[in-house]
XYZ file of N, CA and C in Angstrom:
525
model
N 71.843 80.211 32.792
C 72.026 80.600 31.407
C 72.563 79.408 30.618
N 71.958 79.134 29.494
C 72.385 77.979 28.706
C 73.433 78.396 27.690
N 74.315 77.453 27.360
C 75.353 77.699 26.367
C 74.890 77.153 25.030
N 75.345 77.758 23.934
C 74.981 77.227 22.625
C 75.503 75.809 22.455
N 74.666 74.966 21.878
C 75.051 73.579 21.622
C 75.768 73.433 20.294
N 75.341 74.204 19.311
C 75.954 74.083 17.995
C 75.917 75.431 17.297
N 76.620 75.501 16.215
C 76.676 76.711 15.404
C 75.927 76.421 14.110
N 75.019 77.320 13.746
C 74.263 77.123 12.511
C 74.623 78.223 11.527
N 74.919 77.818 10.307
C 75.224 78.771 9.244
C 74.438 78.339 8.008
N 73.279 78.938 7.825
C 72.458 78.597 6.672
C 72.195 79.849 5.850
N 72.302 79.740 4.527
C 71.947 80.885 3.708
C 70.449 81.135 3.797
N 70.075 82.383 3.799
C 68.657 82.705 3.855
C 68.356 83.706 2.754
N 67.160 84.197 2.745
C 66.771 85.171 1.739
C 66.039 84.522 0.587
N 65.632 85.369 -0.323
C 64.806 84.935 -1.446
C 65.553 83.988 -2.379
N 66.824 84.282 -2.665
C 67.596 83.429 -3.573
C 67.838 82.062 -2.945
N 68.194 82.038 -1.656
C 68.402 80.768 -0.959
C 67.143 79.920 -0.949
N 65.997 80.574 -0.716
C 64.722 79.851 -0.700
C 64.399 79.288 -2.084
N 64.600 80.090 -3.118
C 64.339 79.637 -4.486
C 65.259 78.481 -4.864
N 66.526 78.588 -4.494
C 67.490 77.530 -4.791
C 67.090 76.212 -4.120
N 66.679 76.284 -2.854
C 66.241 75.063 -2.153
C 65.017 74.449 -2.820
N 64.077 75.285 -3.267
C 62.882 74.759 -3.939
C 63.246 74.046 -5.238
N 64.163 74.623 -6.010
C 64.610 73.995 -7.262
C 65.297 72.668 -6.957
N 66.173 72.667 -5.944
C 66.889 71.442 -5.587
C 65.927 70.354 -5.121
N 64.993 70.710 -4.249
C 64.019 69.720 -3.787
C 63.147 69.232 -4.939
N 62.787 70.121 -5.856
C 61.992 69.722 -7.011
C 62.729 68.745 -7.908
N 64.002 69.027 -8.168
C 64.812 68.138 -9.004
C 65.000 66.778 -8.337
N 65.293 66.793 -7.036
C 65.434 65.522 -6.309
C 64.134 64.732 -6.330
N 63.024 65.415 -6.118
C 61.722 64.735 -6.125
C 61.423 64.133 -7.491
N 61.707 64.885 -8.555
C 61.457 64.381 -9.910
C 62.308 63.152 -10.202
N 63.586 63.199 -9.822
C 64.456 62.034 -10.044
C 63.984 60.827 -9.246
N 63.603 61.054 -8.003
C 63.133 59.949 -7.170
C 61.840 59.352 -7.726
N 60.920 60.204 -8.161
C 59.685 59.698 -8.767
C 59.980 58.928 -10.050
N 60.945 59.398 -10.835
C 61.323 58.684 -12.061
C 61.874 57.303 -11.734
N 62.732 57.217 -10.715
C 63.292 55.914 -10.322
C 62.180 54.976 -9.866
N 61.284 55.479 -9.038
C 60.179 54.640 -8.556
C 59.275 54.237 -9.718
N 58.962 55.189 -10.596
C 58.099 54.888 -11.738
C 58.705 53.856 -12.674
N 59.972 54.040 -13.023
C 60.643 53.070 -13.903
C 60.730 51.711 -13.220
N 61.008 51.712 -11.931
C 61.071 50.452 -11.182
C 59.741 49.718 -11.186
N 58.645 50.457 -11.000
C 57.317 49.830 -11.020
C 56.983 49.285 -12.408
N 57.347 50.030 -13.444
C 57.122 49.544 -14.814
C 57.927 48.268 -15.044
N 59.171 48.251 -14.588
C 60.015 47.057 -14.730
C 59.380 45.855 -14.032
N 58.921 46.055 -12.811
C 58.293 44.961 -12.055
C 57.060 44.458 -12.791
N 56.235 45.405 -13.251
C 55.028 45.014 -13.976
C 55.339 44.255 -15.251
N 56.291 44.739 -16.016
C 56.648 44.072 -17.268
C 57.238 42.687 -17.021
N 58.062 42.556 -15.999
C 58.672 41.251 -15.713
C 57.623 40.245 -15.242
N 56.677 40.693 -14.432
C 55.666 39.781 -13.901
C 54.557 39.475 -14.901
N 54.175 40.454 -15.709
C 53.050 40.259 -16.614
C 53.465 39.795 -18.009
N 54.580 40.264 -18.508
C 54.965 39.956 -19.887
C 56.289 39.213 -19.992
N 56.901 38.923 -18.862
C 58.186 38.224 -18.820
C 59.236 38.914 -19.704
N 59.220 40.241 -19.656
C 60.177 41.049 -20.410
C 60.519 42.285 -19.582
N 61.429 43.074 -20.085
C 61.776 44.315 -19.380
C 62.379 45.306 -20.364
N 62.548 46.523 -19.902
C 63.208 47.547 -20.701
C 64.715 47.403 -20.490
N 65.481 47.175 -21.545
C 66.917 46.915 -21.370
C 67.691 48.094 -20.771
N 67.200 49.296 -20.934
C 67.896 50.481 -20.444
C 67.472 50.881 -19.031
N 66.412 50.265 -18.500
C 65.819 50.732 -17.247
C 66.745 50.573 -16.036
N 67.341 49.406 -15.864
C 68.196 49.196 -14.684
C 69.419 50.113 -14.685
N 70.159 50.228 -15.802
C 71.279 51.179 -15.787
C 70.818 52.632 -15.609
N 69.657 52.974 -16.148
C 69.140 54.338 -15.979
C 68.806 54.611 -14.518
N 68.245 53.622 -13.839
C 67.933 53.803 -12.416
C 69.210 53.928 -11.592
N 70.237 53.152 -11.934
C 71.522 53.284 -11.225
C 72.106 54.684 -11.428
N 72.022 55.188 -12.646
C 72.517 56.542 -12.926
C 71.716 57.578 -12.141
N 70.411 57.397 -12.085
C 69.567 58.340 -11.342
C 69.883 58.309 -9.853
N 70.191 57.140 -9.318
C 70.556 57.046 -7.899
C 71.853 57.814 -7.631
N 72.819 57.738 -8.545
C 74.049 58.523 -8.398
C 73.727 60.012 -8.388
N 72.889 60.450 -9.310
C 72.517 61.865 -9.367
C 71.757 62.281 -8.107
N 70.865 61.423 -7.627
C 70.123 61.727 -6.397
C 71.086 61.880 -5.230
N 72.038 60.966 -5.116
C 72.999 61.025 -4.006
C 73.826 62.306 -4.056
N 74.319 62.675 -5.223
C 75.146 63.879 -5.324
C 74.323 65.145 -5.088
N 73.130 65.212 -5.649
C 72.290 66.387 -5.436
C 71.845 66.496 -3.983
N 71.571 65.366 -3.354
C 71.212 65.391 -1.932
C 72.399 65.857 -1.091
N 73.608 65.473 -1.484
C 74.804 65.946 -0.786
C 74.968 67.451 -0.908
N 74.711 67.985 -2.097
C 74.782 69.436 -2.299
C 73.742 70.130 -1.428
N 72.539 69.589 -1.424
C 71.464 70.171 -0.622
C 71.796 70.108 0.867
N 72.308 68.978 1.319
C 72.668 68.829 2.734
C 73.796 69.782 3.115
N 74.763 69.948 2.234
C 75.876 70.869 2.518
C 75.387 72.305 2.625
N 74.416 72.656 1.814
C 73.906 74.022 1.831
C 72.983 74.325 2.980
N 72.331 73.310 3.518
C 71.369 73.542 4.599
C 71.874 73.035 5.943
N 73.152 72.762 6.039
C 73.793 72.327 7.297
C 73.187 71.033 7.828
N 72.790 70.138 6.931
C 72.233 68.853 7.337
C 73.142 67.703 6.924
N 74.385 68.006 6.621
C 75.344 66.980 6.236
C 75.857 66.257 7.485
N 76.466 65.116 7.263
C 77.047 64.355 8.369
C 78.275 65.098 8.853
N 78.349 65.309 10.151
C 79.518 65.962 10.723
C 79.828 65.354 12.076
N 81.092 65.286 12.365
C 81.538 64.748 13.645
C 81.992 65.940 14.475
N 81.179 66.313 15.451
C 81.519 67.490 16.240
C 81.586 67.184 17.734
N 82.054 65.994 18.068
C 82.181 65.625 19.482
C 83.152 66.556 20.195
N 84.214 66.949 19.520
C 85.204 67.840 20.124
C 84.659 69.257 20.264
N 83.855 69.693 19.300
C 83.340 71.057 19.294
C 82.545 71.375 20.553
N 81.777 70.438 21.048
C 80.953 70.700 22.233
C 81.781 70.847 23.504
N 83.029 70.405 23.493
C 83.892 70.516 24.669
C 84.772 71.763 24.645
N 84.721 72.516 23.567
C 85.533 73.722 23.446
C 84.789 74.917 24.037
N 85.513 75.942 24.451
C 84.851 77.149 24.957
C 83.950 77.766 23.886
N 82.818 78.282 24.307
C 81.833 78.833 23.375
C 82.407 79.963 22.526
N 83.368 80.690 23.046
C 83.930 81.832 22.320
C 84.698 81.416 21.069
N 85.295 80.235 21.066
C 86.084 79.827 19.890
C 85.338 78.864 18.971
N 84.175 78.400 19.371
C 83.418 77.456 18.530
C 83.132 77.983 17.132
N 82.695 79.247 16.988
C 82.433 79.732 15.621
C 83.680 79.714 14.736
N 84.841 79.986 15.298
C 86.078 79.997 14.521
C 86.506 78.583 14.152
N 86.370 77.658 15.072
C 86.687 76.256 14.774
C 85.727 75.738 13.709
N 84.459 76.118 13.832
C 83.463 75.704 12.845
C 83.841 76.218 11.456
N 84.306 77.450 11.379
C 84.736 78.012 10.090
C 85.919 77.232 9.514
N 86.882 76.902 10.356
C 88.051 76.140 9.899
C 87.618 74.774 9.365
N 86.708 74.122 10.086
C 86.217 72.805 9.657
C 85.474 72.925 8.325
N 84.637 73.947 8.179
C 83.917 74.145 6.922
C 84.882 74.382 5.760
N 85.917 75.175 5.989
C 86.893 75.442 4.927
C 87.720 74.202 4.595
N 88.066 73.402 5.602
C 88.795 72.152 5.348
C 87.920 71.185 4.555
N 86.642 71.137 4.894
C 85.707 70.283 4.163
C 85.590 70.748 2.714
N 85.553 72.055 2.512
C 85.502 72.599 1.153
C 86.749 72.207 0.367
N 87.891 72.246 1.011
C 89.145 71.869 0.350
C 89.122 70.401 -0.085
N 88.594 69.538 0.762
C 88.465 68.118 0.416
C 87.516 67.949 -0.772
N 86.406 68.690 -0.764
C 85.462 68.614 -1.880
C 86.101 69.091 -3.183
N 86.930 70.127 -3.110
C 87.636 70.601 -4.309
C 88.571 69.513 -4.827
N 89.300 68.859 -3.927
C 90.212 67.780 -4.336
C 89.441 66.648 -5.009
N 88.288 66.293 -4.452
C 87.467 65.237 -5.054
C 86.908 65.676 -6.408
N 86.522 66.938 -6.521
C 86.013 67.445 -7.800
C 87.098 67.393 -8.869
N 88.298 67.824 -8.519
C 89.411 67.812 -9.480
C 89.745 66.381 -9.902
N 89.800 65.471 -8.938
C 90.103 64.072 -9.262
C 89.019 63.462 -10.149
N 87.766 63.801 -9.878
C 86.682 63.213 -10.663
C 86.600 63.814 -12.064
N 87.134 65.005 -12.261
C 87.187 65.574 -13.614
C 88.027 64.683 -14.521
N 89.118 64.152 -13.994
C 89.963 63.246 -14.784
C 89.196 61.991 -15.189
N 88.381 61.471 -14.281
C 87.588 60.276 -14.585
C 86.573 60.580 -15.682
N 85.892 61.719 -15.563
C 84.906 62.098 -16.579
C 85.601 62.309 -17.927
N 86.754 62.953 -17.919
C 87.511 63.173 -19.160
C 87.905 61.837 -19.799
N 88.363 60.901 -18.986
C 88.738 59.581 -19.494
C 87.527 58.866 -20.095
N 86.388 58.925 -19.403
C 85.166 58.301 -19.930
C 84.721 58.966 -21.229
N 84.932 60.265 -21.336
C 84.598 60.976 -22.570
C 85.453 60.461 -23.725
N 86.753 60.273 -23.461
C 87.663 59.778 -24.498
C 87.337 58.346 -24.901
N 86.941 57.525 -23.930
C 86.599 56.128 -24.224
C 85.320 56.056 -25.044
N 84.325 56.863 -24.675
C 83.098 56.946 -25.448
C 82.068 55.862 -25.202
N 82.169 55.128 -24.097
C 81.184 54.084 -23.793
C 79.827 54.692 -23.448
N 78.791 53.879 -23.660
C 77.436 54.290 -23.303
C 77.073 53.730 -21.935
N 76.341 54.521 -21.161
C 75.859 54.059 -19.859
C 74.564 53.266 -20.048
N 73.671 53.804 -20.845
C 72.409 53.140 -21.187
C 71.819 53.874 -22.389
N 70.997 53.165 -23.142
C 70.375 53.720 -24.353
C 71.436 54.483 -25.153
N 71.215 55.769 -25.400
C 72.207 56.570 -26.127
C 72.916 57.569 -25.216
N 72.802 57.372 -23.917
C 73.408 58.287 -22.940
C 74.848 57.853 -22.673
N 75.816 58.725 -22.949
C 77.210 58.356 -22.700
C 77.520 58.281 -21.203
N 78.453 57.416 -20.866
C 78.824 57.225 -19.461
C 79.366 58.514 -18.845
N 80.105 59.309 -19.617
C 80.663 60.550 -19.067
C 79.558 61.507 -18.628
N 78.420 61.498 -19.327
C 77.312 62.384 -18.954
C 76.708 61.976 -17.617
N 76.655 60.681 -17.371
C 76.156 60.195 -16.075
C 77.126 60.586 -14.969
N 78.422 60.415 -15.219
C 79.437 60.688 -14.200
C 79.725 62.172 -14.015
N 79.265 63.012 -14.925
C 79.542 64.450 -14.834
C 78.989 65.077 -13.561
N 77.993 64.459 -12.955
C 77.433 64.998 -11.716
C 78.443 64.951 -10.571
N 79.427 64.076 -10.643
C 80.378 63.937 -9.531
C 81.234 65.194 -9.372
N 81.958 65.661 -10.400
C 82.717 66.897 -10.185
C 81.817 68.114 -9.962
N 80.685 68.149 -10.647
C 79.759 69.264 -10.446
C 79.240 69.259 -9.007
N 78.834 68.091 -8.531
C 78.321 67.982 -7.164
C 79.353 68.363 -6.120
N 80.570 67.829 -6.244
C 81.611 68.174 -5.273
C 81.998 69.647 -5.378
N 81.991 70.195 -6.582
C 82.270 71.621 -6.740
C 81.217 72.481 -6.061
N 79.947 72.116 -6.241
C 78.869 72.859 -5.581
C 78.923 72.699 -4.064
N 79.274 71.499 -3.598
C 79.422 71.307 -2.156
C 80.530 72.199 -1.614
N 81.655 72.264 -2.325
C 82.767 73.121 -1.889
C 82.310 74.574 -1.809
N 81.588 75.022 -2.832
C 81.070 76.388 -2.821
C 80.163 76.614 -1.616
N 79.278 75.655 -1.367
C 78.356 75.782 -0.236
C 79.102 75.854 1.096
N 80.126 75.022 1.276
C 80.886 75.038 2.529
C 81.630 76.362 2.706
N 82.230 76.877 1.633
C 82.922 78.169 1.732
C 81.916 79.274 2.042
N 80.789 79.254 1.356
C 79.745 80.258 1.585
C 79.284 80.235 3.037
N 79.036 79.043 3.557
C 78.590 78.931 4.951
C 79.678 79.356 5.926
N 80.947 79.122 5.580
C 82.046 79.547 6.459
C 82.109 81.070 6.550
N 81.668 81.756 5.505
C 81.704 83.213 5.493
C 80.470 83.856 6.112
N 79.411 83.063 6.319
C 78.199 83.599 6.946
C 78.434 83.834 8.431
N 77.724 84.794 9.008
C 77.835 84.961 10.463
C 77.205 83.776 11.187
N 77.762 83.441 12.336
C 77.266 82.311 13.126
C 76.003 82.715 13.865
N 75.047 81.794 13.911
C 73.831 81.969 14.696
C 73.836 80.890 15.758
N 74.062 81.251 17.038
C 74.113 80.219 18.077
C 72.769 79.519 18.223
N 72.822 78.227 18.391
C 71.633 77.415 18.605
C 71.649 76.910 20.038
N 70.548 77.063 20.741
C 70.481 76.584 22.117
C 70.032 75.143 22.134
N 70.295 74.493 23.237
C 69.907 73.093 23.397
C 68.396 72.980 23.388
N 67.845 71.877 22.852
C 66.401 71.683 22.879
C 65.902 71.705 24.317
N 64.827 72.447 24.528
C 64.245 72.511 25.871
C 64.880 73.569 26.751
N 65.848 74.338 26.238
C 66.515 75.350 27.062
C 65.548 76.460 27.446
N 64.602 76.805 26.540
C 63.629 77.835 26.863
C 62.633 77.353 27.907
N 62.375 76.040 27.928
C 61.408 75.491 28.870
C 61.895 75.593 30.304
N 63.226 75.585 30.519
C 63.756 75.581 31.871
C 63.794 76.973 32.477
N 63.495 77.992 31.681
C 63.515 79.366 32.199
C 62.292 79.663 33.001
């Protein structure tokens, strides 16, 4: 009899599926925009020895948004980076409870980061600098508290879901 290797807690259902599709669509659109703007920049620099002055800062802003949205998506689908070397050495009976504690601790850290980043966004709002074109810097940075807040929500939600034991790859083959 094989023992579970890991604990999986993923939201399912129609709403979860719709949410993942929206998230993947938004990430894909941002990534295509970055690639498209980058190609236009390369073409303009090579062919006309000019460029769009707002393009490089806009691409940097888009990369920040891509990173935060990808983090939210990874947190919701249990594909985030996690260090669980200790978890595999614990008795199978307590693994789901330890996993819940870790998820809740991770959510607490995300809340702390969201709260801290709200101060940064507020400060940027008061300063009023532009990130690129007519886009204020605070609008670019607003994804940070929103992203960490959504990650915290996702971790708490997953901590409350029932655990689904996952068997080791190839465990069915050995039967």
